Each structure stands twice: as C-alpha cells, then as structure tokens.
C-alpha cells in the first residue's frame, strides 16, 4: 500500500467522490461549515476549542489552508466529499492514525465526518462511509476505527450500527488530559 501522505487515493461510487481537499472547494465547504443545523454533528474534540462553525469565507479559507498544511505535514488527511449528481462539495472526512498509552484508542484511526445537514441521513452516510472504511485499516496502519456520534444523532447512530461499529465505553484522552466520550469503534 502506498503512503497516504505521498499519494492520496480517491474513492467513488455511483453517488459520491472523495478526493483530497483543495482550495477550490472553499465556497462549497463554506455552505457546510456555516450550516447551523450541521454544526451539532461536527467533532471538535482535541481541536483547541474549534467548533467548526465558520460564518465568513475568510474563516473557512483559514481552515482549508490549515487542512492542506496538515496533510503536507502528515498530521491528518481530509477528503472533500462530492455529490456527483450536483458536482458540489457536501462535506469532508478527516482521518489520521492515533497511538496512545493514555487510553484505549491505541493503534486506531480517528475518523471525523462533517456533512451539510441535508445529507445527515442514514442512506447518505452509509453511501459515504462505505467508500472509506475498509481502506482505512491499511492506509492508516490500524486495527480499529473510531468516530464520534452523540446519542441524539439517530441517523448517524443507526448507520454506524449497520456498518458494524459499536458504542465504546472508553474515553478518548486529549492532549491536555481532557476526556472525551460518545465514540463508536469498528475493529478490523
């Protein structure tokens, strides 16, 4: 398998295309990250207080620039999710490998899924996640994938269950020692 930080693969099915984020995605992504109804589903754990609610295009540009920089520095990969029927970016997926001696999230890929609120539906989430789950184990050299899902996120929760994720009782310990819950995990 090629190094994901040297060659970032694209994934697609009939409905969606996932490819490495680019600056030209900015305007479409601003519609995602300025969507008040989508913000409650975003995971800002261990992100220095960022809630990912970007009301201005300038703030969205700062985020996209940081995500591109982070890929180049090998911190994480962020794919833009395109709806092929509209040719619009409707969200992003972030993935990175996490090793930890402080919690049960050792040898784990952490997955963040941010979607525009009109795509926060079980069928859409399944179509998107099914593209990336299996390749993640090899791309990020891990034996499990973890993603955050609050109990009231019913569409996301039912999709994760269908895809084989289970609620994880363990807390993720952040860089500053803060404990984060509501994670779901799928083993290899």
mmCIF file with all atom_site columns, C-alpha atoms in Angstrom, residues 23-182:
data_model
loop_
_atom_site.group_PDB
_atom_site.id
_atom_site.type_symbol
_atom_site.label_atom_id
_atom_site.label_alt_id
_atom_site.label_comp_id
_atom_site.label_asym_id
_atom_site.label_entity_id
_atom_site.label_seq_id
_atom_site.pdbx_PDB_ins_code
_atom_site.Cartn_x
_atom_site.Cartn_y
_atom_site.Cartn_z
_atom_site.occupancy
_atom_site.B_iso_or_equiv
_atom_site.pdbx_formal_charge
_atom_site.auth_seq_id
_atom_site.auth_comp_id
_atom_site.auth_asym_id
_atom_site.auth_atom_id
_atom_site.pdbx_PDB_model_num
ATOM 1   C CA . UNK A 1 23  ? -8.532  25.338 -2.071 1.00 0.00 ? 23  UNK A CA 1
ATOM 2   C CA . UNK A 1 24  ? -11.074 25.387 -4.913 1.00 0.00 ? 24  UNK A CA 1
ATOM 3   C CA . UNK A 1 25  ? -13.521 23.544 -2.601 1.00 0.00 ? 25  UNK A CA 1
ATOM 4   C CA . UNK A 1 26  ? -13.746 26.644 -0.409 1.00 0.00 ? 26  UNK A CA 1
ATOM 5   C CA . UNK A 1 27  ? -17.134 28.076 -1.439 1.00 0.00 ? 27  UNK A CA 1
ATOM 6   C CA . UNK A 1 28  ? -18.991 24.758 -1.328 1.00 0.00 ? 28  UNK A CA 1
ATOM 7   C CA . UNK A 1 29  ? -17.407 23.877 2.012  1.00 0.00 ? 29  UNK A CA 1
ATOM 8   C CA . UNK A 1 30  ? -18.421 27.243 3.425  1.00 0.00 ? 30  UNK A CA 1
ATOM 9   C CA . UNK A 1 31  ? -22.040 26.144 2.861  1.00 0.00 ? 31  UNK A CA 1
ATOM 10  C CA . UNK A 1 32  ? -21.294 23.079 5.017  1.00 0.00 ? 32  UNK A CA 1
ATOM 11  C CA . UNK A 1 33  ? -19.419 24.809 7.819  1.00 0.00 ? 33  UNK A CA 1
ATOM 12  C CA . UNK A 1 34  ? -21.829 27.763 8.035  1.00 0.00 ? 34  UNK A CA 1
ATOM 13  C CA . UNK A 1 35  ? -24.834 25.421 8.267  1.00 0.00 ? 35  UNK A CA 1
ATOM 14  C CA . UNK A 1 36  ? -26.152 25.880 11.833 1.00 0.00 ? 36  UNK A CA 1
ATOM 15  C CA . UNK A 1 37  ? -28.057 22.589 11.604 1.00 0.00 ? 37  UNK A CA 1
ATOM 16  C CA . UNK A 1 38  ? -24.891 20.668 10.696 1.00 0.00 ? 38  UNK A CA 1
ATOM 17  C CA . UNK A 1 39  ? -22.619 22.066 13.418 1.00 0.00 ? 39  UNK A CA 1
ATOM 18  C CA . UNK A 1 40  ? -24.004 19.871 16.251 1.00 0.00 ? 40  UNK A CA 1
ATOM 19  C CA . UNK A 1 41  ? -22.774 16.777 14.376 1.00 0.00 ? 41  UNK A CA 1
ATOM 20  C CA . UNK A 1 42  ? -19.170 18.019 13.989 1.00 0.00 ? 42  UNK A CA 1
ATOM 21  C CA . UNK A 1 43  ? -16.481 16.623 16.268 1.00 0.00 ? 43  UNK A CA 1
ATOM 22  C CA . UNK A 1 44  ? -14.253 19.299 17.790 1.00 0.00 ? 44  UNK A CA 1
ATOM 23  C CA . UNK A 1 45  ? -12.648 17.003 20.375 1.00 0.00 ? 45  UNK A CA 1
ATOM 24  C CA . UNK A 1 46  ? -8.994  17.881 20.947 1.00 0.00 ? 46  UNK A CA 1
ATOM 25  C CA . UNK A 1 47  ? -9.194  20.738 18.407 1.00 0.00 ? 47  UNK A CA 1
ATOM 26  C CA . UNK A 1 48  ? -8.264  23.623 20.721 1.00 0.00 ? 48  UNK A CA 1
ATOM 27  C CA . UNK A 1 49  ? -11.859 24.799 21.117 1.00 0.00 ? 49  UNK A CA 1
ATOM 28  C CA . UNK A 1 50  ? -12.717 24.952 17.404 1.00 0.00 ? 50  UNK A CA 1
ATOM 29  C CA . UNK A 1 51  ? -16.442 24.266 16.891 1.00 0.00 ? 51  UNK A CA 1
ATOM 30  C CA . UNK A 1 52  ? -16.074 24.282 13.068 1.00 0.00 ? 52  UNK A CA 1
ATOM 31  C CA . UNK A 1 53  ? -18.821 26.881 12.652 1.00 0.00 ? 53  UNK A CA 1
ATOM 32  C CA . UNK A 1 54  ? -17.368 29.257 10.072 1.00 0.00 ? 54  UNK A CA 1
ATOM 33  C CA . UNK A 1 55  ? -19.626 32.214 9.345  1.00 0.00 ? 55  UNK A CA 1
ATOM 34  C CA . UNK A 1 56  ? -17.245 34.016 6.970  1.00 0.00 ? 56  UNK A CA 1
ATOM 35  C CA . UNK A 1 57  ? -15.493 32.861 3.825  1.00 0.00 ? 57  UNK A CA 1
ATOM 36  C CA . UNK A 1 58  ? -12.243 34.223 5.312  1.00 0.00 ? 58  UNK A CA 1
ATOM 37  C CA . UNK A 1 59  ? -12.527 31.904 8.320  1.00 0.00 ? 59  UNK A CA 1
ATOM 38  C CA . UNK A 1 60  ? -13.360 28.983 6.029  1.00 0.00 ? 60  UNK A CA 1
ATOM 39  C CA . UNK A 1 61  ? -10.247 29.772 3.958  1.00 0.00 ? 61  UNK A CA 1
ATOM 40  C CA . UNK A 1 62  ? -8.103  29.683 7.103  1.00 0.00 ? 62  UNK A CA 1
ATOM 41  C CA . UNK A 1 63  ? -9.497  26.230 7.915  1.00 0.00 ? 63  UNK A CA 1
ATOM 42  C CA . UNK A 1 64  ? -8.959  24.880 4.385  1.00 0.00 ? 64  UNK A CA 1
ATOM 43  C CA . UNK A 1 65  ? -5.413  26.277 4.338  1.00 0.00 ? 65  UNK A CA 1
ATOM 44  C CA . UNK A 1 66  ? -4.746  24.601 7.692  1.00 0.00 ? 66  UNK A CA 1
ATOM 45  C CA . UNK A 1 67  ? -6.166  21.283 6.467  1.00 0.00 ? 67  UNK A CA 1
ATOM 46  C CA . UNK A 1 68  ? -3.930  21.405 3.371  1.00 0.00 ? 68  UNK A CA 1
ATOM 47  C CA . UNK A 1 69  ? -0.914  22.315 5.539  1.00 0.00 ? 69  UNK A CA 1
ATOM 48  C CA . UNK A 1 70  ? -1.761  19.473 7.946  1.00 0.00 ? 70  UNK A CA 1
ATOM 49  C CA . UNK A 1 71  ? -1.754  16.973 5.095  1.00 0.00 ? 71  UNK A CA 1
ATOM 50  C CA . UNK A 1 72  ? 1.658   18.196 3.916  1.00 0.00 ? 72  UNK A CA 1
ATOM 51  C CA . UNK A 1 73  ? 2.957   17.906 7.490  1.00 0.00 ? 73  UNK A CA 1
ATOM 52  C CA . UNK A 1 74  ? 1.441   14.392 7.819  1.00 0.00 ? 74  UNK A CA 1
ATOM 53  C CA . UNK A 1 75  ? -0.915  15.281 10.700 1.00 0.00 ? 75  UNK A CA 1
ATOM 54  C CA . UNK A 1 76  ? -4.117  14.083 9.031  1.00 0.00 ? 76  UNK A CA 1
ATOM 55  C CA . UNK A 1 77  ? -5.827  13.602 5.687  1.00 0.00 ? 77  UNK A CA 1
ATOM 56  C CA . UNK A 1 78  ? -9.007  15.483 4.871  1.00 0.00 ? 78  UNK A CA 1
ATOM 57  C CA . UNK A 1 79  ? -11.027 14.359 1.882  1.00 0.00 ? 79  UNK A CA 1
ATOM 58  C CA . UNK A 1 80  ? -13.703 16.530 0.303  1.00 0.00 ? 80  UNK A CA 1
ATOM 59  C CA . UNK A 1 81  ? -16.967 14.669 -0.308 1.00 0.00 ? 81  UNK A CA 1
ATOM 60  C CA . UNK A 1 82  ? -18.652 15.470 -3.630 1.00 0.00 ? 82  UNK A CA 1
ATOM 61  C CA . UNK A 1 83  ? -22.204 14.665 -4.584 1.00 0.00 ? 83  UNK A CA 1
ATOM 62  C CA . UNK A 1 84  ? -21.702 13.552 -8.176 1.00 0.00 ? 84  UNK A CA 1
ATOM 63  C CA . UNK A 1 85  ? -25.282 14.437 -9.169 1.00 0.00 ? 85  UNK A CA 1
ATOM 64  C CA . UNK A 1 86  ? -24.766 18.122 -8.292 1.00 0.00 ? 86  UNK A CA 1
ATOM 65  C CA . UNK A 1 87  ? -20.953 18.291 -8.562 1.00 0.00 ? 87  UNK A CA 1
ATOM 66  C CA . UNK A 1 88  ? -20.910 20.085 -5.202 1.00 0.00 ? 88  UNK A CA 1
ATOM 67  C CA . UNK A 1 89  ? -18.809 19.509 -2.123 1.00 0.00 ? 89  UNK A CA 1
ATOM 68  C CA . UNK A 1 90  ? -21.198 18.497 0.651  1.00 0.00 ? 90  UNK A CA 1
ATOM 69  C CA . UNK A 1 91  ? -18.750 17.715 3.460  1.00 0.00 ? 91  UNK A CA 1
ATOM 70  C CA . UNK A 1 92  ? -15.391 16.331 4.472  1.00 0.00 ? 92  UNK A CA 1
ATOM 71  C CA . UNK A 1 93  ? -13.867 13.246 6.062  1.00 0.00 ? 93  UNK A CA 1
ATOM 72  C CA . UNK A 1 94  ? -10.752 13.560 8.202  1.00 0.00 ? 94  UNK A CA 1
ATOM 73  C CA . UNK A 1 95  ? -8.660  10.528 9.126  1.00 0.00 ? 95  UNK A CA 1
ATOM 74  C CA . UNK A 1 96  ? -5.418  10.040 10.997 1.00 0.00 ? 96  UNK A CA 1
ATOM 75  C CA . UNK A 1 97  ? -3.556  7.329  12.894 1.00 0.00 ? 97  UNK A CA 1
ATOM 76  C CA . UNK A 1 98  ? -3.532  7.629  16.681 1.00 0.00 ? 98  UNK A CA 1
ATOM 77  C CA . UNK A 1 99  ? -1.277  5.819  19.101 1.00 0.00 ? 99  UNK A CA 1
ATOM 78  C CA . UNK A 1 100 ? -1.895  6.315  22.783 1.00 0.00 ? 100 UNK A CA 1
ATOM 79  C CA . UNK A 1 101 ? -0.537  4.976  26.026 1.00 0.00 ? 101 UNK A CA 1
ATOM 80  C CA . UNK A 1 102 ? -3.139  7.005  27.946 1.00 0.00 ? 102 UNK A CA 1
ATOM 81  C CA . UNK A 1 103 ? -6.359  5.396  26.748 1.00 0.00 ? 103 UNK A CA 1
ATOM 82  C CA . UNK A 1 104 ? -7.952  2.543  24.797 1.00 0.00 ? 104 UNK A CA 1
ATOM 83  C CA . UNK A 1 105 ? -7.577  4.329  21.460 1.00 0.00 ? 105 UNK A CA 1
ATOM 84  C CA . UNK A 1 106 ? -4.145  2.883  20.686 1.00 0.00 ? 106 UNK A CA 1
ATOM 85  C CA . UNK A 1 107 ? -3.391  1.799  17.103 1.00 0.00 ? 107 UNK A CA 1
ATOM 86  C CA . UNK A 1 108 ? -6.569  3.492  15.995 1.00 0.00 ? 108 UNK A CA 1
ATOM 87  C CA . UNK A 1 109 ? -7.675  5.608  13.046 1.00 0.00 ? 109 UNK A CA 1
ATOM 88  C CA . UNK A 1 110 ? -9.843  8.525  14.134 1.00 0.00 ? 110 UNK A CA 1
ATOM 89  C CA . UNK A 1 111 ? -12.493 9.470  11.613 1.00 0.00 ? 111 UNK A CA 1
ATOM 90  C CA . UNK A 1 112 ? -14.332 12.798 11.557 1.00 0.00 ? 112 UNK A CA 1
ATOM 91  C CA . UNK A 1 113 ? -17.319 13.099 9.226  1.00 0.00 ? 113 UNK A CA 1
ATOM 92  C CA . UNK A 1 114 ? -18.704 16.582 8.587  1.00 0.00 ? 114 UNK A CA 1
ATOM 93  C CA . UNK A 1 115 ? -21.764 16.815 6.348  1.00 0.00 ? 115 UNK A CA 1
ATOM 94  C CA . UNK A 1 116 ? -24.145 19.514 5.259  1.00 0.00 ? 116 UNK A CA 1
ATOM 95  C CA . UNK A 1 117 ? -27.322 18.983 7.293  1.00 0.00 ? 117 UNK A CA 1
ATOM 96  C CA . UNK A 1 118 ? -29.459 17.884 4.324  1.00 0.00 ? 118 UNK A CA 1
ATOM 97  C CA . UNK A 1 119 ? -27.059 14.912 3.906  1.00 0.00 ? 119 UNK A CA 1
ATOM 98  C CA . UNK A 1 120 ? -27.278 13.818 7.553  1.00 0.00 ? 120 UNK A CA 1
ATOM 99  C CA . UNK A 1 121 ? -29.423 10.844 6.512  1.00 0.00 ? 121 UNK A CA 1
ATOM 100 C CA . UNK A 1 122 ? -28.715 7.180  7.065  1.00 0.00 ? 122 UNK A CA 1
ATOM 101 C CA . UNK A 1 123 ? -28.612 6.207  3.373  1.00 0.00 ? 123 UNK A CA 1
ATOM 102 C CA . UNK A 1 124 ? -26.258 9.069  2.507  1.00 0.00 ? 124 UNK A CA 1
ATOM 103 C CA . UNK A 1 125 ? -23.968 8.434  5.479  1.00 0.00 ? 125 UNK A CA 1
ATOM 104 C CA . UNK A 1 126 ? -23.776 4.747  4.585  1.00 0.00 ? 126 UNK A CA 1
ATOM 105 C CA . UNK A 1 127 ? -23.001 5.508  0.932  1.00 0.00 ? 127 UNK A CA 1
ATOM 106 C CA . UNK A 1 128 ? -20.167 7.814  2.004  1.00 0.00 ? 128 UNK A CA 1
ATOM 107 C CA . UNK A 1 129 ? -18.642 5.774  4.834  1.00 0.00 ? 129 UNK A CA 1
ATOM 108 C CA . UNK A 1 130 ? -18.766 2.525  2.866  1.00 0.00 ? 130 UNK A CA 1
ATOM 109 C CA . UNK A 1 131 ? -16.239 4.078  0.476  1.00 0.00 ? 131 UNK A CA 1
ATOM 110 C CA . UNK A 1 132 ? -13.582 4.661  3.112  1.00 0.00 ? 132 UNK A CA 1
ATOM 111 C CA . UNK A 1 133 ? -13.980 2.173  5.963  1.00 0.00 ? 133 UNK A CA 1
ATOM 112 C CA . UNK A 1 134 ? -12.221 -0.889 4.532  1.00 0.00 ? 134 UNK A CA 1
ATOM 113 C CA . UNK A 1 135 ? -9.248  1.006  3.011  1.00 0.00 ? 135 UNK A CA 1
ATOM 114 C CA . UNK A 1 136 ? -8.698  2.883  6.286  1.00 0.00 ? 136 UNK A CA 1
ATOM 115 C CA . UNK A 1 137 ? -7.114  -0.090 8.089  1.00 0.00 ? 137 UNK A CA 1
ATOM 116 C CA . UNK A 1 138 ? -4.303  -0.328 5.531  1.00 0.00 ? 138 UNK A CA 1
ATOM 117 C CA . UNK A 1 139 ? -3.974  3.391  4.774  1.00 0.00 ? 139 UNK A CA 1
ATOM 118 C CA . UNK A 1 140 ? -3.534  4.279  8.443  1.00 0.00 ? 140 UNK A CA 1
ATOM 119 C CA . UNK A 1 141 ? -1.919  1.058  9.723  1.00 0.00 ? 141 UNK A CA 1
ATOM 120 C CA . UNK A 1 142 ? -4.516  0.475  12.414 1.00 0.00 ? 142 UNK A CA 1
ATOM 121 C CA . UNK A 1 143 ? -6.621  -2.311 13.860 1.00 0.00 ? 143 UNK A CA 1
ATOM 122 C CA . UNK A 1 144 ? -9.699  -0.190 14.666 1.00 0.00 ? 144 UNK A CA 1
ATOM 123 C CA . UNK A 1 145 ? -11.544 2.912  13.514 1.00 0.00 ? 145 UNK A CA 1
ATOM 124 C CA . UNK A 1 146 ? -13.194 5.301  15.963 1.00 0.00 ? 146 UNK A CA 1
ATOM 125 C CA . UNK A 1 147 ? -15.675 8.056  15.247 1.00 0.00 ? 147 UNK A CA 1
ATOM 126 C CA . UNK A 1 148 ? -17.742 10.341 17.444 1.00 0.00 ? 148 UNK A CA 1
ATOM 127 C CA . UNK A 1 149 ? -21.517 10.034 17.456 1.00 0.00 ? 149 UNK A CA 1
ATOM 128 C CA . UNK A 1 150 ? -23.798 11.596 20.023 1.00 0.00 ? 150 UNK A CA 1
ATOM 129 C CA . UNK A 1 151 ? -26.786 9.594  21.225 1.00 0.00 ? 151 UNK A CA 1
ATOM 130 C CA . UNK A 1 152 ? -29.249 12.067 19.688 1.00 0.00 ? 152 UNK A CA 1
ATOM 131 C CA . UNK A 1 153 ? -27.680 11.697 16.206 1.00 0.00 ? 153 UNK A CA 1
ATOM 132 C CA . UNK A 1 154 ? -30.150 8.951  15.325 1.00 0.00 ? 154 UNK A CA 1
ATOM 133 C CA . UNK A 1 155 ? -29.445 8.718  11.586 1.00 0.00 ? 155 UNK A CA 1
ATOM 134 C CA . UNK A 1 156 ? -25.694 8.525  12.115 1.00 0.00 ? 156 UNK A CA 1
ATOM 135 C CA . UNK A 1 157 ? -26.004 6.125  15.052 1.00 0.00 ? 157 UNK A CA 1
ATOM 136 C CA . UNK A 1 158 ? -28.196 3.650  13.129 1.00 0.00 ? 158 UNK A CA 1
ATOM 137 C CA . UNK A 1 159 ? -25.785 3.792  10.189 1.00 0.00 ? 159 UNK A CA 1
ATOM 138 C CA . UNK A 1 160 ? -22.759 3.124  12.375 1.00 0.00 ? 160 UNK A CA 1
ATOM 139 C CA . UNK A 1 161 ? -24.533 0.130  13.926 1.00 0.00 ? 161 UNK A CA 1
ATOM 140 C CA . UNK A 1 162 ? -25.399 -1.184 10.449 1.00 0.00 ? 162 UNK A CA 1
ATOM 141 C CA . UNK A 1 163 ? -21.744 -0.830 9.397  1.00 0.00 ? 163 UNK A CA 1
ATOM 142 C CA . UNK A 1 164 ? -20.531 -2.808 12.428 1.00 0.00 ? 164 UNK A CA 1
ATOM 143 C CA . UNK A 1 165 ? -19.489 -0.014 14.794 1.00 0.00 ? 165 UNK A CA 1
ATOM 144 C CA . UNK A 1 166 ? -20.230 -0.455 18.495 1.00 0.00 ? 166 UNK A CA 1
ATOM 145 C CA . UNK A 1 167 ? -20.501 2.112  21.255 1.00 0.00 ? 167 UNK A CA 1
ATOM 146 C CA . UNK A 1 168 ? -17.195 2.371  23.123 1.00 0.00 ? 168 UNK A CA 1
ATOM 147 C CA . UNK A 1 169 ? -17.341 2.834  26.894 1.00 0.00 ? 169 UNK A CA 1
ATOM 148 C CA . UNK A 1 170 ? -13.750 4.096  26.987 1.00 0.00 ? 170 UNK A CA 1
ATOM 149 C CA . UNK A 1 171 ? -12.919 7.792  26.910 1.00 0.00 ? 171 UNK A CA 1
ATOM 150 C CA . UNK A 1 172 ? -10.504 9.350  24.462 1.00 0.00 ? 172 UNK A CA 1
ATOM 151 C CA . UNK A 1 173 ? -7.881  11.365 26.355 1.00 0.00 ? 173 UNK A CA 1
ATOM 152 C CA . UNK A 1 174 ? -6.929  14.624 24.650 1.00 0.00 ? 174 UNK A CA 1
ATOM 153 C CA . UNK A 1 175 ? -3.542  16.320 24.508 1.00 0.00 ? 175 UNK A CA 1
ATOM 154 C CA . UNK A 1 176 ? -4.364  18.347 27.630 1.00 0.00 ? 176 UNK A CA 1
ATOM 155 C CA . UNK A 1 177 ? -5.795  15.388 29.556 1.00 0.00 ? 177 UNK A CA 1
ATOM 156 C CA . UNK A 1 178 ? -9.447  16.181 28.792 1.00 0.00 ? 178 UNK A CA 1
ATOM 157 C CA . UNK A 1 179 ? -11.586 13.054 28.422 1.00 0.00 ? 179 UNK A CA 1
ATOM 158 C CA . UNK A 1 180 ? -14.000 12.778 25.502 1.00 0.00 ? 180 UNK A CA 1
ATOM 159 C CA . UNK A 1 181 ? -16.827 10.281 25.166 1.00 0.00 ? 181 UNK A CA 1
ATOM 160 C CA . UNK A 1 182 ? -19.520 9.229  22.677 1.00 0.00 ? 182 UNK A CA 1
#
